[in-house]
Coordinates of C-alpha atoms in Angstrom, one line a residue:
M11 CA 108.3 59.0 105.9
K12 CA 108.3 60.0 102.8
F13 CA 108.5 64.2 102.2
G14 CA 107.7 66.4 99.7
I15 CA 107.8 69.1 98.6
I16 CA 104.6 71.1 96.8
K17 CA 105.0 73.8 93.5
E18 CA 103.5 76.9 94.0
R19 CA 100.7 77.0 92.9
K20 CA 98.5 80.2 94.0
N21 CA 98.7 83.7 91.4
P22 CA 100.6 85.8 91.8
P23 CA 103.1 83.3 91.7
D24 CA 105.5 82.9 94.9
R25 CA 108.8 82.5 94.2
R26 CA 109.8 81.1 97.6
V27 CA 109.7 77.3 99.2
V28 CA 110.0 75.7 102.3
F29 CA 113.9 74.2 102.1
S30 CA 116.8 75.4 100.3
P31 CA 118.6 72.5 98.3
N32 CA 121.5 73.2 100.8
E33 CA 119.1 72.8 104.3
L34 CA 117.4 69.8 102.6
V35 CA 120.9 67.9 102.8
N36 CA 121.6 69.6 106.0
F37 CA 117.6 67.5 107.2
Q38 CA 118.9 64.2 105.1
K39 CA 122.2 64.4 107.1
Q40 CA 120.1 64.4 110.0
F41 CA 117.1 61.9 109.5
P42 CA 119.2 59.5 106.8
D43 CA 115.9 57.5 107.5
A44 CA 113.5 60.2 105.6
T45 CA 113.1 60.1 102.0
I46 CA 112.4 63.4 100.4
K47 CA 111.0 64.4 97.0
I48 CA 110.8 67.5 95.1
E49 CA 107.6 68.7 93.0
A50 CA 108.9 69.9 89.6
S51 CA 107.9 73.9 90.0
D52 CA 109.1 76.8 86.6
I53 CA 109.5 79.6 89.6
R54 CA 110.7 78.1 92.2
I55 CA 113.4 80.9 93.6
F56 CA 116.0 77.5 93.5
P57 CA 115.6 75.2 90.0
D58 CA 114.6 72.4 89.7
E59 CA 118.2 71.3 88.3
E60 CA 119.8 72.4 92.0
Y61 CA 117.8 70.1 93.8
K62 CA 118.6 67.1 90.9
K63 CA 122.5 68.3 92.3
K64 CA 121.9 67.3 95.6
G65 CA 120.7 64.0 94.5
F66 CA 116.9 64.7 95.2
E67 CA 113.7 63.4 93.2
V68 CA 112.0 66.0 91.1
S69 CA 108.8 64.8 89.6
D70 CA 105.3 66.0 88.6
N71 CA 104.0 63.7 90.8
L72 CA 103.7 63.6 94.8
S73 CA 101.3 60.8 95.4
D74 CA 103.7 58.7 97.3
C75 CA 104.4 61.1 99.8
D76 CA 103.0 60.9 103.6
V77 CA 103.8 64.7 104.0
L78 CA 103.6 67.6 102.1
I79 CA 105.0 70.8 102.6
G80 CA 104.7 74.4 100.9
V81 CA 104.1 78.2 101.6
K82 CA 101.1 79.3 100.3
E83 CA 97.5 77.6 99.9
V84 CA 97.1 75.1 97.9
P85 CA 94.5 75.4 95.6
I86 CA 91.2 72.3 96.0
N87 CA 91.7 70.8 93.1
D88 CA 95.3 70.4 93.7
L89 CA 95.2 68.8 97.1
I90 CA 95.9 65.5 97.5
P91 CA 93.4 63.3 100.0
N92 CA 94.5 61.2 102.8
K93 CA 98.0 63.1 103.5
K94 CA 99.3 65.7 105.5
Y95 CA 99.6 69.0 104.4
F96 CA 101.9 71.7 105.9
F97 CA 101.3 75.7 104.2
F98 CA 99.7 79.0 105.4
S99 CA 96.3 78.3 104.8
H100 CA 94.8 81.8 106.4
T101 CA 91.7 79.8 108.1
I102 CA 92.7 80.5 111.7
K103 CA 90.7 84.0 112.1
K104 CA 88.0 82.3 110.1
Q105 CA 88.6 84.1 107.3
P106 CA 84.8 84.2 105.0
Y107 CA 87.6 83.7 101.9
N108 CA 89.2 80.4 102.5
R109 CA 85.9 79.2 104.0
K110 CA 85.5 76.8 101.0
L111 CA 89.7 75.7 101.2
L112 CA 88.9 74.4 104.7
K113 CA 85.9 72.9 103.7
A114 CA 87.7 70.6 101.3
I115 CA 90.3 69.7 103.7
L116 CA 88.2 68.0 106.2
E117 CA 86.3 66.3 103.1
K118 CA 89.5 65.0 101.3
N119 CA 90.5 63.7 105.0
I120 CA 94.0 65.7 104.8
E121 CA 95.4 66.7 108.3
L122 CA 96.5 70.0 108.0
Y123 CA 99.2 71.8 109.7
D124 CA 99.2 75.6 109.4
H125 CA 102.6 77.5 109.8
E126 CA 100.8 80.2 112.0
T127 CA 99.9 77.4 114.6
I128 CA 103.9 75.8 115.4
V129 CA 104.1 77.2 118.2
D130 CA 106.3 77.1 121.5
S131 CA 104.6 75.8 124.7
T132 CA 103.7 79.4 125.4
N133 CA 102.5 80.4 122.3
G134 CA 105.7 81.8 120.7
R135 CA 106.3 81.3 116.5
L136 CA 108.5 79.3 116.3
I137 CA 108.8 79.9 112.2
G138 CA 107.7 82.5 110.1
F139 CA 108.6 85.0 107.1
G140 CA 108.5 88.0 109.3
R141 CA 112.1 89.2 109.1
Y142 CA 112.2 89.0 106.1
A143 CA 109.0 91.5 105.9
G144 CA 110.5 94.0 108.6
I145 CA 113.6 93.9 105.9
V146 CA 111.7 94.5 102.6
G147 CA 109.2 97.3 104.2
A148 CA 112.4 99.2 105.4
Y149 CA 113.3 99.4 102.1
N150 CA 110.6 100.0 100.4
G151 CA 109.5 102.9 103.5
I152 CA 113.0 104.5 102.0
K153 CA 112.6 104.0 98.6
A154 CA 109.4 105.4 98.9
F155 CA 110.6 109.1 100.8
G156 CA 113.6 109.2 98.8
I157 CA 111.1 109.1 95.3
K158 CA 108.9 111.3 96.7
Y159 CA 111.1 114.2 97.3
D160 CA 113.0 113.2 94.2
L161 CA 116.5 112.7 96.4
F162 CA 116.7 109.3 95.4
N163 CA 115.1 106.0 92.8
L164 CA 116.1 102.8 94.5
A165 CA 116.0 99.6 92.6
N166 CA 113.3 97.0 92.9
A167 CA 113.7 94.5 95.9
E168 CA 112.9 91.6 94.1
D169 CA 114.9 92.7 91.7
L170 CA 118.1 92.2 94.0
P171 CA 119.5 88.9 94.7
D172 CA 119.6 89.2 98.9
Q173 CA 119.8 91.4 101.9
R174 CA 123.0 92.4 101.6
A175 CA 121.8 94.0 97.9
L176 CA 119.3 96.1 99.4
I177 CA 121.7 97.0 102.2
E178 CA 124.4 98.4 99.7
R179 CA 121.2 100.1 98.0
L180 CA 120.6 102.1 100.6
K181 CA 123.8 103.1 102.0
R182 CA 125.0 104.6 98.6
N183 CA 122.0 107.1 99.5
P184 CA 122.3 108.9 102.2
L185 CA 118.5 110.3 104.0
P186 CA 118.2 114.0 105.0
Y187 CA 118.2 115.0 108.9
I188 CA 115.0 113.3 109.2
K189 CA 113.0 111.0 112.2
I190 CA 111.4 107.6 111.6
V191 CA 109.6 105.6 114.0
L192 CA 108.9 102.1 114.4
T193 CA 106.9 99.7 116.4
G194 CA 107.0 96.5 117.2
S195 CA 109.3 94.2 119.5
G196 CA 109.1 90.9 117.4
K197 CA 110.2 89.4 114.6
V198 CA 109.2 92.4 111.8
A199 CA 110.3 95.0 113.6
H200 CA 114.1 93.6 114.1
G201 CA 114.0 93.0 110.4
A202 CA 113.3 96.1 110.0
K203 CA 115.6 97.5 112.4
E204 CA 118.2 94.9 110.8
M205 CA 118.4 97.6 108.0
L206 CA 118.3 100.9 109.9
D207 CA 121.2 99.6 111.6
A208 CA 122.4 98.5 108.3
M209 CA 122.2 102.7 106.9
K210 CA 124.2 103.1 110.2
I211 CA 120.9 105.6 111.3
K212 CA 121.1 106.2 114.6
H213 CA 119.1 104.8 117.1
V214 CA 117.9 107.1 120.5
S215 CA 115.9 106.8 123.0
V216 CA 111.9 107.3 122.8
E217 CA 112.6 110.9 125.2
N218 CA 115.4 111.9 122.8
Y219 CA 113.4 111.3 119.9
L220 CA 110.6 113.4 120.8
T221 CA 112.5 116.4 122.3
K222 CA 115.8 117.1 120.7
T223 CA 116.8 118.1 117.5
Y224 CA 119.3 116.7 115.5
A225 CA 122.0 117.0 113.0
E226 CA 121.5 113.5 111.5
P227 CA 118.7 111.1 110.2
I228 CA 117.5 108.7 113.2
Y229 CA 115.0 106.3 114.4
T230 CA 113.6 105.1 117.8
L231 CA 111.8 101.5 118.4
I232 CA 109.0 101.4 120.4
D233 CA 106.6 99.0 121.9
V234 CA 102.9 99.3 123.5
L235 CA 103.3 101.1 126.1
D236 CA 105.1 104.2 124.3
Y237 CA 102.4 104.7 122.2
N238 CA 99.7 103.7 124.8
K239 CA 98.5 105.0 128.1
R240 CA 95.5 103.4 130.3
K241 CA 92.4 105.6 130.4
D242 CA 93.0 106.3 134.0
G243 CA 95.8 107.5 133.6
K244 CA 97.6 104.7 135.7
V245 CA 100.9 103.7 134.7
L246 CA 101.4 99.8 135.1
D247 CA 103.2 97.0 132.6
K248 CA 102.5 95.8 129.4
F249 CA 100.9 92.6 130.3
D250 CA 98.1 94.6 131.6
F251 CA 97.8 96.1 128.4
Y252 CA 97.8 92.6 127.1
N253 CA 94.7 91.5 129.4
N254 CA 93.2 94.3 129.4
P255 CA 93.7 96.3 126.0
T256 CA 90.4 97.8 126.6
E257 CA 91.4 99.9 129.3
Y258 CA 94.1 102.0 126.6
E259 CA 93.7 104.3 124.1
S260 CA 96.3 105.7 121.7
D261 CA 99.5 107.6 123.0
F262 CA 100.7 108.1 119.0
E263 CA 100.1 111.7 118.4
K264 CA 103.3 113.0 120.0
F265 CA 104.9 110.5 117.8
S266 CA 102.9 111.1 114.7
N267 CA 103.7 115.0 115.5
V268 CA 107.7 114.3 115.1
S269 CA 107.7 112.0 112.7
D270 CA 108.8 111.9 108.9
I271 CA 109.0 108.3 108.1
F272 CA 105.9 106.0 110.1
M273 CA 107.3 101.9 110.1
A274 CA 104.4 100.0 111.5
G275 CA 105.7 96.2 112.1
H276 CA 103.8 95.4 115.2
F277 CA 101.3 93.1 116.2
H278 CA 98.0 94.4 116.6
G279 CA 95.9 92.0 119.0
N280 CA 91.8 91.7 119.2
N281 CA 90.5 94.6 121.3
A282 CA 93.7 96.8 121.1
P283 CA 92.7 100.6 120.7
V284 CA 93.7 102.3 117.3
I285 CA 97.3 103.4 117.0
L286 CA 97.2 105.8 114.2
S287 CA 93.7 107.1 113.8
K288 CA 92.3 109.6 111.5
E289 CA 92.2 112.4 113.6
M290 CA 95.2 112.2 114.4
L291 CA 96.4 112.4 110.6
R292 CA 93.9 115.2 109.7
A293 CA 95.8 117.0 112.4
A294 CA 97.5 120.4 111.4
K295 CA 101.0 119.0 113.5
C296 CA 101.0 115.9 111.6
K297 CA 104.5 115.3 109.9
L298 CA 104.3 112.1 108.5
K299 CA 104.9 111.8 104.7
V300 CA 105.4 108.3 104.3
V301 CA 103.7 105.6 106.4
A302 CA 105.4 102.2 105.8
D303 CA 102.4 99.9 107.1
I304 CA 104.5 96.7 107.2
S305 CA 102.2 94.4 109.5
C306 CA 99.5 95.7 106.8
D307 CA 95.9 95.0 108.7
I308 CA 92.9 96.3 106.6
D309 CA 90.7 98.5 108.4
G310 CA 92.9 98.0 111.4
P311 CA 94.5 99.9 114.0
I312 CA 96.8 102.5 111.3
A313 CA 93.9 104.2 109.4
C314 CA 95.4 105.5 106.1
T315 CA 96.2 101.5 105.3
L316 CA 93.0 101.9 103.3
R317 CA 94.2 98.7 101.1
A318 CA 97.1 96.6 101.1
S319 CA 99.4 97.3 97.8
T320 CA 100.9 95.2 95.2
I321 CA 105.3 94.2 94.6
A322 CA 104.2 96.1 91.5
N323 CA 102.5 98.9 93.0
P324 CA 103.6 99.1 96.6
V325 CA 103.2 102.9 97.1
Y326 CA 99.5 105.0 97.2
G327 CA 98.4 108.4 98.1
Y328 CA 96.1 109.0 101.3
L329 CA 94.6 112.3 101.6
P330 CA 94.3 112.9 105.2
S331 CA 91.7 115.7 104.9
E332 CA 89.2 113.7 103.3
H333 CA 90.5 110.1 104.6
K334 CA 90.6 108.4 101.0
E335 CA 93.1 107.7 97.8
V336 CA 94.3 109.8 95.5
P337 CA 97.0 110.1 93.2
L338 CA 100.5 109.9 94.8
S339 CA 101.0 113.2 92.7
H340 CA 99.0 115.4 95.2
P341 CA 100.3 118.0 97.1
A342 CA 98.8 116.6 100.5
A343 CA 99.5 113.1 100.1
I344 CA 100.9 111.0 102.7
W345 CA 102.4 107.8 101.0
V346 CA 101.5 104.4 102.0
M347 CA 103.4 101.6 101.4
A348 CA 101.0 99.1 102.7
V349 CA 102.4 95.2 100.3
D350 CA 100.8 92.5 102.3
N351 CA 103.8 89.7 101.0
L352 CA 106.6 91.1 101.0
P353 CA 109.1 88.4 101.8
C354 CA 108.0 87.3 98.1
E355 CA 110.6 90.4 96.8
L356 CA 113.4 88.0 98.9
P357 CA 112.5 84.8 97.9
K358 CA 116.3 83.4 98.7
D359 CA 116.9 84.9 102.0
A360 CA 113.6 84.3 102.9
S361 CA 113.5 80.2 102.0
E362 CA 116.7 79.6 103.7
G363 CA 116.0 81.0 106.8
F364 CA 112.3 79.8 106.8
G365 CA 114.2 76.0 106.1
E366 CA 116.4 76.3 109.0
M367 CA 113.9 77.0 111.4
F368 CA 111.6 74.2 110.3
L369 CA 114.3 71.7 109.8
Q370 CA 115.2 73.0 113.8
H371 CA 111.1 73.3 114.9
V372 CA 109.3 71.1 112.9
I373 CA 110.6 68.0 111.5
P374 CA 112.9 66.1 114.5
A375 CA 108.6 65.8 116.0
F376 CA 107.8 62.7 113.6
Y377 CA 111.6 61.3 114.7
N378 CA 111.1 61.7 118.4
N379 CA 106.9 61.1 118.6
D380 CA 106.4 64.8 119.2
A381 CA 108.6 65.0 122.6
N382 CA 107.8 68.6 122.9
G383 CA 104.4 68.9 121.7
V384 CA 104.8 70.8 118.4
L385 CA 102.6 69.4 116.2
A386 CA 99.7 68.5 118.4
R387 CA 99.8 72.3 118.8
A388 CA 99.7 73.0 115.2
K389 CA 97.5 70.3 114.1
M390 CA 94.2 72.3 112.3
T391 CA 92.2 69.3 111.3
E392 CA 92.5 65.2 112.3
M393 CA 93.2 62.9 109.9
V394 CA 90.1 59.3 109.8
N395 CA 91.5 56.4 109.5

């Protein structure tokens, strides 16, 4: 079987790749019958020369490959008919803006496997960039707070080589005695937690966070039952929340009233309650200064996330009293960081981590007759022979 690593063509440019040169060496060692070809790229974080040095062919033509693997959506005109493709298609939720892409995939008889649908038998995601979104999102949230209060101005994450460099910059700039609330229990939240722990910010229980005063910066990590409550007052388990989300309402105000920074790393399911509402944001007791919405659901559970921001301009101002965007200089503005492609700012680390997961969970399925059903679950469209 012949695998092709495709060039990323979406704008703005994405420097990530599914496999680093070193991970492709591991791929070849584990599956010596595989042939691997690299499409030439002038933007990839790993230059073509690094792949050539490892013995891989670099070419402008991948039409002889069976399986083509990329990160972002492939432009319609660049799709090669009658191939198997892996990439984030952003079509799972029937997104209108990618309807033409999905139609073209069907017309070109392409078998599409979406990275988002690569899951285990319990529907748990096996691969993704979530951890790196959390890492960069936490860094950007701290950076925004530092600029807002003239404490420090950190380098842009995309200008630093790796997570270690981000941590080094954060540790040079201690925070005042602030409180940070972080939502979530998955890879995004734990990526953000890695950064807070690396800064030696004290992790405290929810109860202590809400009731105690500290002479040092602190944070708490909260899950769905910490910030949602049943409307009838019953206290059940989180599986009840997942199964009956409409029976719940947000209880996040107790956190917004004592927190300086909110880092949103949660997954927000269909019909789940709004987490941070317009009313909470405009309440006199609301203490929030910075909201780092790493999950970045537009018109979703975080009312101040009016739009996605960009890597070039990651922060905008939100005026709670009028529920609108305002300049960052506005004295009543809450600063909102809502970049929707955060892992792009850490392309080397993100690519290396993604490739490890892809080699572990996906590639074996091509050689063991898909024994664990990974390919069957991930398949979005069927190729007609």
